[in-house]
Amino acid sequence: MTFPTSRRALLLGLPALLLAAGTAGAAWMMRVPSDLDLSREKATEAGLYMAAVAPVEEPVTVGPMHAWTVTLTDRDGAPLDGARITVDGGMPQHGHGLPTSPAVTQDLGGGRYLIEGMKFNMPGWWELDLSIEGPAGTDSVTFDLVL
Amino acid sequence: MRRLPVLLATVLVLGAAGGGLHVAVQPGWSEVELAQVRSLSLEALPPLPADPSNRVADDPRAAELGRALFFDTRLSANGEVACATCHLPDRQFQDDLPLGHGIGQTGRRTMPIAGMAYAPFLFWDGRKDSLWSQALGPLESAVEHGGDRTQYAHLVAERYATEYEAVFGPLPDLTMLPPHAGPVADPVVAAAWEALPEDRREAVTTVFADMGKAIAAYERTILPSETRFDAWVASDAFPKAGLLSEDEIAGLRLFLGEGECVNCHNGPLLTDNHFHNTGVPAAPGLPEDQGRAAGARLVREDPFNCLGPFSDARPEQCGELRFLAPDGEDLVRAFKPPSLRGVASRAPYMHAGQIGTLDEVLAHYASAPAAPEGHTELRPKALSAEERAQIIAFLGTLEPLTPDVKRLAEAPSRSAALRERSLD
Ligand SMILES: [Cu+2]
């Protein structure tokens, strides 16, 4: 699954600015690594699946609780239904985890799943870790987000 | 802890590259920096979030009843304690004491109320998930109001029947109920409660919950007021000095940057409404305090929570409770950061008033001592005395505007005069 550029630009608008301002603004902001892969679609670590994440409502801001969808495909690009997904994450630069305990609440079909209960309570670099249990085995993927 | 090596490496890089940079006030602000400053101002405050667990949350009649209850000292064991005893309206709805004093002494600092309707969890440990369920806790605490449910229900029937019934409908039949009964610490009162039939207990508890809902409707009207910082952000001079002095602006930059204060004190209320262990020392003489680790358990067990029988919400409207982080290392001795609006005039600080002045608070954050339990989120920071003073100067701009400054701030033609005043 791919995202139209405009959607991604909208979601990543602030982070893109943040990164652009990285050198000038870093004097008074926690430096977010400039080489983060901010893509929302990735192969899982061992290459068993492809995973794509997207917030249900944009933009994603610091504070409110929001939902995301995860779209999974197998190695052949076929939608992966019936997978079990657990959600974890945190802020690598702050040493803490997610403020909430998000969970998959719906299998939307077509390889799509709804994650509810996501929240980011601070600006900065966040990791979203998904552990995916499917027919090919268990694999994980980490998405980097900058708010 | 996640990826500590990365974290340490980053700190080292910052330490090596950042020395001295933060001292000079840079003339330029990037768009991101300006956006971050604006995100702290009152203009960024979203509309009051709905409280689906309280069907009368926005009913003015409920707010009026709640206001009356808030100030009524009859809601206590000795006729002397009201909500307003500790939440003093002319003191930001707090009491300037290290620990709250009602019938006895509590184990925590009284929290201010302005903007609390934005908080998904209440109290320092978040053991309540709505303003109305929060209001019920002190009413039944032996050291706060010290009263009980039938006492309160009788009072409502005797003194507030008309107002109550206009909002909530007919009162239940309270005849033959004992004057004192409720699930409280007093064994006699608790035994009287246990002796009541289930349906009568439920009827009384409904009245009790409704009292909380009325008080919550009142508390929802208590909102933060404009500060000099807000007026500065809205002024033509922004981001140049004007309503804020160069020192105060330097403090703001430190707040956002080197000080990393904004990590937890973000958004227009300057709190992330989450829970943090910042290594605050234990208060002498008080029992061990687990903070959020206990609060997360208590809120899930609370019969007055969003998913409970007295809530007006549907389960799907209880996201904060359903997806709450139930346990883990991050929760141990973690406490909610209060809003920094008005903080400069609100000593003492921390959840049990352990720290007396903002200067000492900043010294604590700079030195980052080990936590008495769990792990502090702080890292030591090389903030000079001057830098700490600048941050404190910035915090001083978060005081509500005095009528005098407010008038000046509202008159653009006089902004020059005000600028001179602010630099005095
Ligand atoms: Cu963080």
Coordinates of C-alpha atoms and ligand atoms in Angstrom, one line a residue:
Chain A
M1 CA 0.0 0.0 0.0
T2 CA 1.3 3.5 -0.8
F3 CA 0.1 6.8 0.4
P4 CA -0.6 9.7 -1.9
T5 CA 2.1 12.3 -1.4
S6 CA -0.3 15.0 -0.3
R7 CA -1.5 12.9 2.6
R8 CA 2.0 12.1 3.7
A9 CA 3.0 15.7 3.3
L10 CA 0.1 16.8 5.4
L11 CA 0.9 14.4 8.2
L12 CA 4.6 15.0 8.0
G13 CA 4.3 18.8 7.5
L14 CA 5.6 19.8 10.9
P15 CA 8.2 17.0 11.2
A16 CA 9.5 18.0 7.8
L17 CA 9.8 21.6 9.0
L18 CA 11.4 20.4 12.2
L19 CA 14.0 18.4 10.3
A20 CA 14.6 21.3 7.9
A21 CA 15.2 23.6 10.8
G22 CA 17.4 20.9 12.4
T23 CA 20.7 22.8 12.2
A24 CA 19.3 26.3 12.9
G25 CA 16.9 25.3 15.6
A26 CA 18.9 22.6 17.3
A27 CA 20.4 25.0 19.8
W28 CA 17.3 25.0 21.8
M29 CA 15.5 21.8 20.8
M30 CA 16.3 18.2 21.6
R31 CA 18.1 17.1 18.4
V32 CA 16.1 14.5 16.5
P33 CA 18.4 12.4 14.3
S34 CA 18.3 13.7 10.8
D35 CA 18.6 10.3 9.2
L36 CA 15.3 8.8 10.6
D37 CA 13.3 6.8 8.1
L38 CA 9.9 8.4 8.5
S39 CA 8.2 6.2 5.9
R40 CA 4.9 4.8 6.9
E41 CA 5.3 1.6 4.9
K42 CA 8.0 -0.9 5.7
A43 CA 9.0 -4.5 5.4
T44 CA 9.1 -6.2 8.8
E45 CA 12.5 -7.0 10.3
A46 CA 12.9 -10.5 9.0
G47 CA 11.0 -9.6 5.8
L48 CA 8.0 -11.8 6.5
Y49 CA 5.4 -9.1 5.9
M50 CA 4.9 -5.6 4.6
A51 CA 3.3 -3.2 7.1
A52 CA 1.8 0.2 6.5
V53 CA 0.4 2.5 9.2
A54 CA -1.8 5.5 8.8
P55 CA -3.7 7.7 11.4
V56 CA -7.4 7.7 11.0
E57 CA -7.6 11.4 11.4
E58 CA -4.9 13.9 10.5
P59 CA -2.9 15.7 11.6
V60 CA -1.6 13.7 14.5
T61 CA -0.9 16.1 17.3
V62 CA 0.6 15.9 20.8
G63 CA -2.1 15.3 23.4
P64 CA -5.3 13.8 22.1
M65 CA -6.0 10.1 21.8
H66 CA -6.3 8.8 18.3
A67 CA -6.7 5.7 16.2
W68 CA -4.5 4.3 13.4
T69 CA -4.9 1.7 10.8
V70 CA -2.3 -1.0 10.0
T71 CA -2.4 -2.6 6.6
L72 CA -0.5 -5.9 6.3
T73 CA 0.5 -7.9 3.2
D74 CA 2.4 -11.1 2.9
R75 CA 5.6 -11.6 0.8
D76 CA 3.5 -12.0 -2.3
G77 CA 1.6 -8.7 -1.7
A78 CA -1.6 -10.5 -0.7
P79 CA -3.6 -8.9 2.1
L80 CA -2.9 -10.6 5.4
D81 CA -6.0 -11.3 7.4
G82 CA -6.3 -12.9 10.8
A83 CA -2.9 -11.6 12.0
R84 CA -2.4 -10.9 15.7
I85 CA -0.8 -7.5 16.3
T86 CA 0.6 -6.1 19.5
V87 CA 1.5 -2.5 19.8
D88 CA 4.4 -0.9 21.8
G89 CA 6.7 2.0 21.5
G90 CA 8.1 5.0 23.2
M91 CA 10.6 7.9 23.0
P92 CA 14.2 6.6 22.5
Q93 CA 15.7 9.9 23.5
H94 CA 13.7 10.1 26.7
G95 CA 13.8 6.5 27.8
H96 CA 10.1 6.0 28.3
G97 CA 7.4 4.0 26.6
L98 CA 4.0 4.9 25.2
P99 CA 1.7 6.8 27.7
T100 CA -1.1 4.5 26.9
S101 CA -1.7 0.9 26.1
P102 CA -3.0 0.9 22.5
A103 CA -4.5 -2.3 21.1
V104 CA -6.0 -3.7 17.9
T105 CA -9.7 -3.5 18.4
Q106 CA -11.0 -4.4 14.9
D107 CA -10.0 -6.6 12.0
L108 CA -11.3 -4.4 9.2
G109 CA -10.7 -7.0 6.6
G110 CA -8.5 -6.8 3.5
G111 CA -5.4 -7.0 5.7
R112 CA -6.4 -3.9 7.5
Y113 CA -6.6 -3.5 11.3
L114 CA -7.7 -0.7 13.6
I115 CA -5.5 0.3 16.5
E116 CA -7.2 2.4 19.2
G117 CA -5.8 4.2 22.2
M118 CA -2.7 5.8 20.6
K119 CA -1.4 8.9 22.3
F120 CA 1.8 11.0 22.1
N121 CA 2.2 13.2 25.1
M122 CA 5.4 15.0 24.1
P123 CA 6.8 16.6 21.1
G124 CA 9.8 14.8 19.6
W125 CA 10.9 11.5 18.2
W126 CA 8.6 8.5 18.8
E127 CA 8.9 4.9 17.9
L128 CA 5.8 2.7 17.2
D129 CA 6.6 -1.0 17.4
L130 CA 4.3 -3.6 16.0
S131 CA 4.7 -7.3 16.7
I132 CA 2.9 -9.3 14.0
E133 CA 1.9 -12.9 14.4
G134 CA 0.8 -14.4 11.1
P135 CA 0.9 -17.6 9.1
A136 CA 4.6 -17.1 8.1
G137 CA 5.6 -16.6 11.8
T138 CA 6.1 -13.7 14.2
D139 CA 7.9 -10.7 13.0
S140 CA 8.2 -7.1 14.1
V141 CA 8.5 -3.6 12.6
T142 CA 9.3 -0.2 14.0
F143 CA 8.1 3.1 12.6
D144 CA 9.7 6.3 13.5
L145 CA 7.4 9.3 14.0
V146 CA 8.4 12.9 14.7
L147 CA 5.9 15.3 16.3
Chain B
M1 CA 14.2 2.1 29.9
R2 CA 14.5 2.2 26.1
R3 CA 17.7 2.5 24.3
L4 CA 19.7 4.2 26.9
P5 CA 23.0 4.0 24.9
V6 CA 21.4 6.1 22.1
L7 CA 20.1 8.5 24.8
L8 CA 23.5 8.9 26.4
A9 CA 25.1 9.4 23.0
T10 CA 22.7 12.2 22.2
V11 CA 23.3 13.9 25.5
L12 CA 27.0 13.7 24.9
V13 CA 26.7 15.2 21.4
L14 CA 24.5 18.0 22.8
G15 CA 26.9 18.6 25.6
A16 CA 29.8 18.9 23.2
A17 CA 28.1 21.0 20.6
G18 CA 25.7 23.0 22.6
G19 CA 27.9 24.6 25.2
G20 CA 27.2 28.3 25.4
L21 CA 24.9 28.4 22.4
H22 CA 21.8 28.6 24.6
V23 CA 23.1 31.6 26.5
A24 CA 22.9 34.1 23.7
V25 CA 19.4 35.1 22.6
Q26 CA 19.3 34.3 19.0
P27 CA 17.5 37.0 17.0
G28 CA 15.9 34.6 14.6
W29 CA 13.1 32.2 15.3
S30 CA 12.3 29.4 13.0
E31 CA 8.7 28.7 12.0
V32 CA 8.8 25.5 14.1
E33 CA 10.0 27.4 17.1
L34 CA 7.3 30.0 16.7
A35 CA 4.7 27.3 16.3
Q36 CA 5.9 25.7 19.5
V37 CA 5.7 29.0 21.4
R38 CA 2.1 29.6 20.1
S39 CA 1.2 26.1 21.1
L40 CA 1.7 27.1 24.7
S41 CA -0.5 30.2 24.5
L42 CA -4.2 30.3 25.5
E43 CA -5.1 30.9 21.8
A44 CA -4.2 27.3 21.2
L45 CA -6.6 26.0 23.9
P46 CA -9.2 23.8 22.2
P47 CA -12.9 24.0 23.1
L48 CA -13.7 22.3 26.4
P49 CA -13.9 18.6 25.7
A50 CA -17.3 17.0 26.2
D51 CA -17.7 14.7 29.2
P52 CA -20.0 12.0 28.0
S53 CA -19.8 10.3 31.5
N54 CA -21.7 13.4 32.9
R55 CA -25.0 14.1 31.1
V56 CA -25.3 17.5 33.0
A57 CA -21.7 18.6 32.5
D58 CA -22.8 21.6 30.5
D59 CA -26.1 22.3 32.1
P60 CA -26.0 25.8 33.7
R61 CA -28.5 24.8 36.4
A62 CA -26.2 21.9 37.4
A63 CA -23.3 24.3 37.5
E64 CA -25.2 26.6 39.8
L65 CA -26.1 23.7 42.1
G66 CA -22.5 22.5 42.0
R67 CA -21.3 26.0 42.9
A68 CA -23.6 26.0 45.9
L69 CA -22.3 22.5 47.0
F70 CA -18.7 23.5 46.4
F71 CA -19.0 26.2 49.0
D72 CA -21.3 24.4 51.5
T73 CA -19.5 23.5 54.7
R74 CA -22.4 21.3 55.8
L75 CA -20.9 18.7 53.5
S76 CA -18.5 17.6 56.2
A77 CA -18.2 15.7 59.5
N78 CA -17.9 18.9 61.6
G79 CA -19.8 21.5 59.5
E80 CA -16.6 23.4 58.7
V81 CA -15.2 21.8 55.6
A82 CA -16.3 22.6 52.0
C83 CA -14.5 22.0 48.8
A84 CA -13.6 25.7 48.9
T85 CA -11.8 25.1 52.3
C86 CA -8.8 23.8 50.4
H87 CA -9.7 25.0 46.9
L88 CA -9.7 28.7 47.7
P89 CA -11.2 30.7 44.8
D90 CA -9.0 33.7 45.3
R91 CA -5.9 31.5 45.5
Q92 CA -6.2 29.7 42.2
F93 CA -8.5 27.2 44.0
Q94 CA -5.6 25.8 46.1
D95 CA -4.4 26.5 49.6
D96 CA -0.7 27.4 49.6
L97 CA 0.0 24.5 52.0
P98 CA 2.4 21.5 51.5
L99 CA -0.5 19.2 52.4
G100 CA -4.2 19.8 52.3
H101 CA -6.1 20.2 55.6
G102 CA -9.7 19.2 56.0
I103 CA -10.9 17.3 59.0
G104 CA -7.3 16.1 59.2
Q105 CA -4.2 16.3 57.1
T106 CA -4.1 14.7 53.7
G107 CA -1.0 13.1 52.1
R108 CA -0.9 15.4 49.1
R109 CA -0.7 19.0 48.0
T110 CA -4.1 20.5 47.0
M111 CA -4.2 20.9 43.2
P112 CA -5.5 24.0 41.5
I113 CA -8.7 23.6 39.4
A114 CA -8.5 26.0 36.4
G115 CA -8.6 24.0 33.2
M116 CA -8.9 20.6 35.0
A117 CA -11.8 19.8 32.7
Y118 CA -9.2 19.1 30.1
A119 CA -7.5 16.4 32.1
P120 CA -8.3 12.8 31.3
F121 CA -7.2 11.8 34.8
L122 CA -7.5 13.7 38.1
F123 CA -5.5 13.9 41.2
W124 CA -1.7 13.7 41.3
D125 CA -1.9 9.9 40.6
G126 CA -4.8 10.0 38.2
R127 CA -6.9 7.7 40.3
K128 CA -10.1 9.3 39.0
D129 CA -11.1 9.7 35.3
S130 CA -13.6 12.5 35.5
L131 CA -14.2 15.7 37.4
W132 CA -17.4 14.3 38.9
S133 CA -15.8 11.1 40.2
Q134 CA -12.9 13.2 41.5
A135 CA -15.2 15.4 43.5
L136 CA -16.6 12.3 45.3
G137 CA -13.3 11.1 46.7
P138 CA -12.7 13.9 49.2
L139 CA -16.3 13.9 50.3
E140 CA -15.8 10.4 51.7
S141 CA -12.2 10.8 52.9
A142 CA -11.9 10.8 56.7
V143 CA -9.2 13.5 56.6
E144 CA -11.0 15.7 54.1
H145 CA -14.8 16.3 54.4
G146 CA -15.2 13.2 56.5
G147 CA -18.9 12.8 55.8
D148 CA -20.9 9.9 54.3
R149 CA -23.4 9.2 51.6
T150 CA -26.7 9.2 53.5
Q151 CA -25.7 12.4 55.3
Y152 CA -25.1 14.0 52.0
A153 CA -28.3 12.7 50.4
H154 CA -30.3 13.9 53.4
L155 CA -28.7 17.3 53.0
V156 CA -29.6 17.5 49.3
A157 CA -33.2 16.5 50.1
E158 CA -33.5 19.1 52.9
R159 CA -31.6 22.0 51.3
Y160 CA -31.4 21.5 47.6
A161 CA -34.4 19.4 46.6
T162 CA -35.8 21.9 44.1
E163 CA -32.5 22.6 42.4
Y164 CA -31.5 18.9 42.4
E165 CA -34.8 17.7 40.9
A166 CA -34.8 20.4 38.2
V167 CA -31.5 18.9 36.9
F168 CA -31.7 15.2 37.8
G169 CA -35.3 14.4 38.3
P170 CA -37.2 13.2 41.4
L171 CA -35.1 12.4 44.5
P172 CA -35.5 8.8 45.7
D173 CA -37.3 8.1 49.0
L174 CA -34.8 8.8 51.7
T175 CA -37.1 8.2 54.7
M176 CA -36.0 5.6 57.2
L177 CA -32.4 5.9 56.0
P178 CA -29.9 6.3 58.8
P179 CA -28.4 9.8 59.2
H180 CA -24.9 8.4 58.7
A181 CA -24.1 5.4 56.4
G182 CA -21.6 4.9 53.7
P183 CA -18.6 2.9 52.5
V184 CA -16.1 4.9 54.6
A185 CA -13.4 4.2 57.1
D186 CA -15.5 4.7 60.2
P187 CA -16.6 1.2 61.1
V188 CA -20.0 2.2 62.5
V189 CA -20.9 4.2 59.5
A190 CA -19.7 1.5 57.2
A191 CA -21.7 -1.2 59.1
A192 CA -24.9 0.9 58.8
W193 CA -24.2 1.1 55.0
E194 CA -23.7 -2.7 54.8
A195 CA -27.0 -3.2 56.6
L196 CA -29.0 -1.3 53.9
P197 CA -30.7 -3.3 51.2
E198 CA -28.9 -3.1 47.8
D199 CA -31.6 -1.0 46.1
R200 CA -31.5 1.6 48.8
R201 CA -27.7 1.8 48.6
E202 CA -27.9 2.2 44.9
A203 CA -30.5 5.0 45.2
V204 CA -28.3 6.9 47.7
T205 CA -25.2 6.4 45.6
T206 CA -27.0 7.8 42.6
V207 CA -27.7 11.0 44.5
F208 CA -24.1 11.0 45.7
A209 CA -22.8 10.6 42.1
D210 CA -25.2 13.3 40.9
M211 CA -23.7 15.7 43.5
G212 CA -20.3 15.0 41.9
K213 CA -21.8 15.7 38.5
A214 CA -23.2 19.0 39.6
I215 CA -19.9 20.0 41.2
A216 CA -18.1 19.0 38.0
A217 CA -20.4 21.2 36.0
Y218 CA -19.4 24.1 38.1
E219 CA -15.7 23.2 38.0
R220 CA -15.9 23.0 34.2
T221 CA -16.5 26.8 34.2
I222 CA -13.2 27.4 36.0
L223 CA -10.8 28.1 33.2
P224 CA -7.3 29.6 32.9
S225 CA -7.3 33.3 32.4
E226 CA -5.1 35.3 30.1
T227 CA -1.5 35.9 31.1
R228 CA 1.2 38.3 30.1
F229 CA 2.7 35.5 28.0
D230 CA -0.5 35.0 26.1
A231 CA -0.8 38.8 25.6
W232 CA 2.7 38.8 24.2
V233 CA 2.1 36.0 21.8
A234 CA -1.0 37.8 20.5
S235 CA 0.8 41.2 20.3
D236 CA 2.2 42.8 17.2
A237 CA 5.7 42.8 18.8
F238 CA 5.8 38.9 19.0
P239 CA 8.3 37.4 19.0
K240 CA 10.3 40.5 19.8
A241 CA 10.6 41.8 23.3
G242 CA 7.8 43.9 24.5
L243 CA 5.3 42.5 26.9
L244 CA 8.0 40.0 27.7
S245 CA 11.5 41.2 28.5
E246 CA 14.7 39.8 26.9
D247 CA 15.4 37.8 30.1
E248 CA 11.9 36.3 30.1
I249 CA 12.3 35.4 26.4
A250 CA 15.6 33.8 27.1
G251 CA 13.9 31.8 29.8
L252 CA 11.3 30.7 27.3
R253 CA 14.0 29.5 25.0
L254 CA 15.6 27.5 27.8
F255 CA 12.2 26.1 28.8
L256 CA 11.7 24.8 25.2
G257 CA 15.4 23.9 24.6
E258 CA 18.1 23.0 27.0
G259 CA 15.8 22.8 30.0
E260 CA 13.5 20.4 28.2
C261 CA 10.7 21.6 30.5
V262 CA 8.3 21.4 27.5
N263 CA 8.6 17.6 27.4
C264 CA 6.1 17.4 30.2
H265 CA 4.8 21.0 30.4
N266 CA 3.4 21.3 26.9
G267 CA 0.3 22.6 25.3
P268 CA -1.7 25.7 26.3
L269 CA -2.1 24.4 29.9
L270 CA 1.6 23.6 30.1
T271 CA 1.0 20.1 31.2
D272 CA 0.9 16.9 29.2
N273 CA -1.6 15.5 31.8
H274 CA 0.4 12.3 31.9
F275 CA 2.5 11.0 34.8
H276 CA 6.2 11.3 35.4
N277 CA 8.7 10.2 38.0
T278 CA 11.1 13.2 38.4
G279 CA 12.9 11.9 41.4
V280 CA 11.0 14.1 43.9
P281 CA 12.1 13.2 47.4
A282 CA 9.7 11.3 49.6
A283 CA 7.9 13.6 52.1
P284 CA 9.0 13.0 55.7
G285 CA 6.4 11.3 57.8
L286 CA 4.1 10.2 55.0
P287 CA 3.6 6.6 54.0
E288 CA 5.2 5.3 50.8
D289 CA 3.6 6.9 47.7
Q290 CA 3.5 4.8 44.5
G291 CA 2.0 7.6 42.5
R292 CA 0.5 6.5 39.2
A293 CA 1.3 2.8 39.8
A294 CA -1.4 2.9 42.5
G295 CA -3.6 5.4 40.6
A296 CA -3.8 3.3 37.5
R297 CA -5.1 0.4 39.6
L298 CA -7.5 2.5 41.6
V299 CA -9.1 4.2 38.6
R300 CA -9.8 0.8 37.0
E301 CA -11.4 -0.5 40.2
D302 CA -13.4 2.7 40.8
P303 CA -17.2 2.1 40.6
F304 CA -17.5 5.8 39.6
N305 CA -15.2 5.5 36.6
C306 CA -16.3 6.0 33.0
L307 CA -17.2 2.4 32.5
G308 CA -19.0 2.0 35.8
P309 CA -22.8 1.9 36.6
F310 CA -23.0 5.6 37.5
S311 CA -21.4 6.9 34.3
D312 CA -23.5 8.3 31.5
A313 CA -21.0 7.3 28.8
R314 CA -21.1 4.4 26.4
P315 CA -18.1 2.1 26.7
E316 CA -16.7 3.3 23.4
Q317 CA -16.6 6.8 24.8
C318 CA -14.2 5.7 27.6
G319 CA -11.0 5.5 25.5
E320 CA -8.8 7.0 28.2
L321 CA -9.8 4.3 30.7
R322 CA -9.9 1.4 28.2
F323 CA -6.4 2.1 26.9
L324 CA -4.8 3.3 30.1
A325 CA -1.3 1.9 30.6
P326 CA -2.1 -0.4 33.6
D327 CA 1.4 -1.1 34.9
G328 CA 5.1 -0.9 34.2
E329 CA 8.2 0.7 35.5
D330 CA 7.2 4.1 34.0
L331 CA 4.3 4.4 36.5
V332 CA 6.2 3.9 39.7
R333 CA 6.2 7.1 41.7
A334 CA 5.0 9.0 38.7
F335 CA 2.9 12.1 39.3
K336 CA 0.9 14.4 37.0
P337 CA 2.6 17.7 36.1
P338 CA 0.4 20.5 37.2
S339 CA -0.4 23.3 34.8
L340 CA 2.3 26.0 35.0
R341 CA -0.2 28.8 34.6
G342 CA 0.0 30.7 37.9
V343 CA 2.8 28.5 39.2
A344 CA 5.0 31.4 40.3
S345 CA 2.6 32.4 43.0
R346 CA 1.7 28.9 44.0
A347 CA 4.4 27.6 46.3
P348 CA 5.1 25.1 47.7
Y349 CA 5.7 22.7 44.9
M350 CA 5.4 19.0 44.1
H351 CA 2.8 16.4 45.1
A352 CA 3.4 16.8 48.8
G353 CA 4.8 20.3 48.8
Q354 CA 8.3 19.0 49.3
I355 CA 10.0 21.9 47.6
G356 CA 9.6 25.4 48.8
T357 CA 10.6 27.7 46.0
L358 CA 10.9 27.7 42.2
D359 CA 14.6 28.3 42.6
E360 CA 14.9 25.0 44.5
V361 CA 12.6 23.3 42.0
L362 CA 15.0 24.3 39.2
A363 CA 18.0 23.2 41.2
H364 CA 16.2 19.8 41.7
Y365 CA 15.6 19.5 37.9
A366 CA 19.2 20.5 37.1
S367 CA 20.8 18.1 39.5
A368 CA 18.3 15.2 38.7
P369 CA 18.8 13.2 41.9
A370 CA 17.9 9.5 41.9
A371 CA 14.3 8.7 42.7
P372 CA 13.4 7.2 46.1
E373 CA 11.6 4.5 44.1
G374 CA 11.3 3.7 40.4
H375 CA 13.5 5.7 38.0
T376 CA 13.6 9.4 37.4
E377 CA 13.0 10.7 33.9
L378 CA 15.4 13.6 34.5
R379 CA 19.0 13.8 33.4
P380 CA 21.4 16.3 35.0
K381 CA 21.6 19.6 33.2
A382 CA 24.3 22.2 33.4
L383 CA 22.0 25.2 33.9
S384 CA 23.8 28.2 35.3
A385 CA 22.3 30.3 38.1
E386 CA 21.5 33.0 35.5
E387 CA 19.8 30.5 33.2
R388 CA 17.7 29.2 36.1
A389 CA 16.7 32.7 37.0
Q390 CA 15.7 33.3 33.3
I391 CA 13.4 30.2 33.3
I392 CA 11.9 31.4 36.6
A393 CA 11.4 34.9 35.0
F394 CA 9.6 33.2 32.1
L395 CA 7.4 31.3 34.5
G396 CA 6.5 34.6 36.1
T397 CA 4.9 35.6 32.8
L398 CA 2.3 32.8 33.2
E399 CA 0.6 34.7 36.0
P400 CA -2.9 35.9 35.2
L401 CA -2.9 39.5 34.0
T402 CA -3.6 42.1 36.6
P403 CA -6.5 44.3 35.6
D404 CA -4.0 47.1 35.0
V405 CA -1.7 45.2 32.7
K406 CA -4.7 43.6 31.0
R407 CA -6.1 47.0 30.1
L408 CA -2.8 48.1 28.7
A409 CA -2.4 44.8 26.7
E410 CA -5.8 45.3 25.2
A411 CA -5.1 48.8 23.9
P412 CA -2.7 48.5 21.0
S413 CA -2.1 52.3 20.9
R414 CA -0.6 52.0 24.4
S415 CA 1.6 49.0 23.7
A416 CA 4.7 51.2 23.7
A417 CA 3.9 52.4 27.2
L418 CA 3.4 48.9 28.4
R419 CA 6.6 47.8 26.8
E420 CA 8.4 50.4 28.9
R421 CA 6.6 49.2 32.0
S422 CA 7.5 45.6 31.3
L423 CA 11.2 46.4 31.0
D424 CA 11.2 48.3 34.3
Ligands
CU1 CU 9.3 11.9 26.2

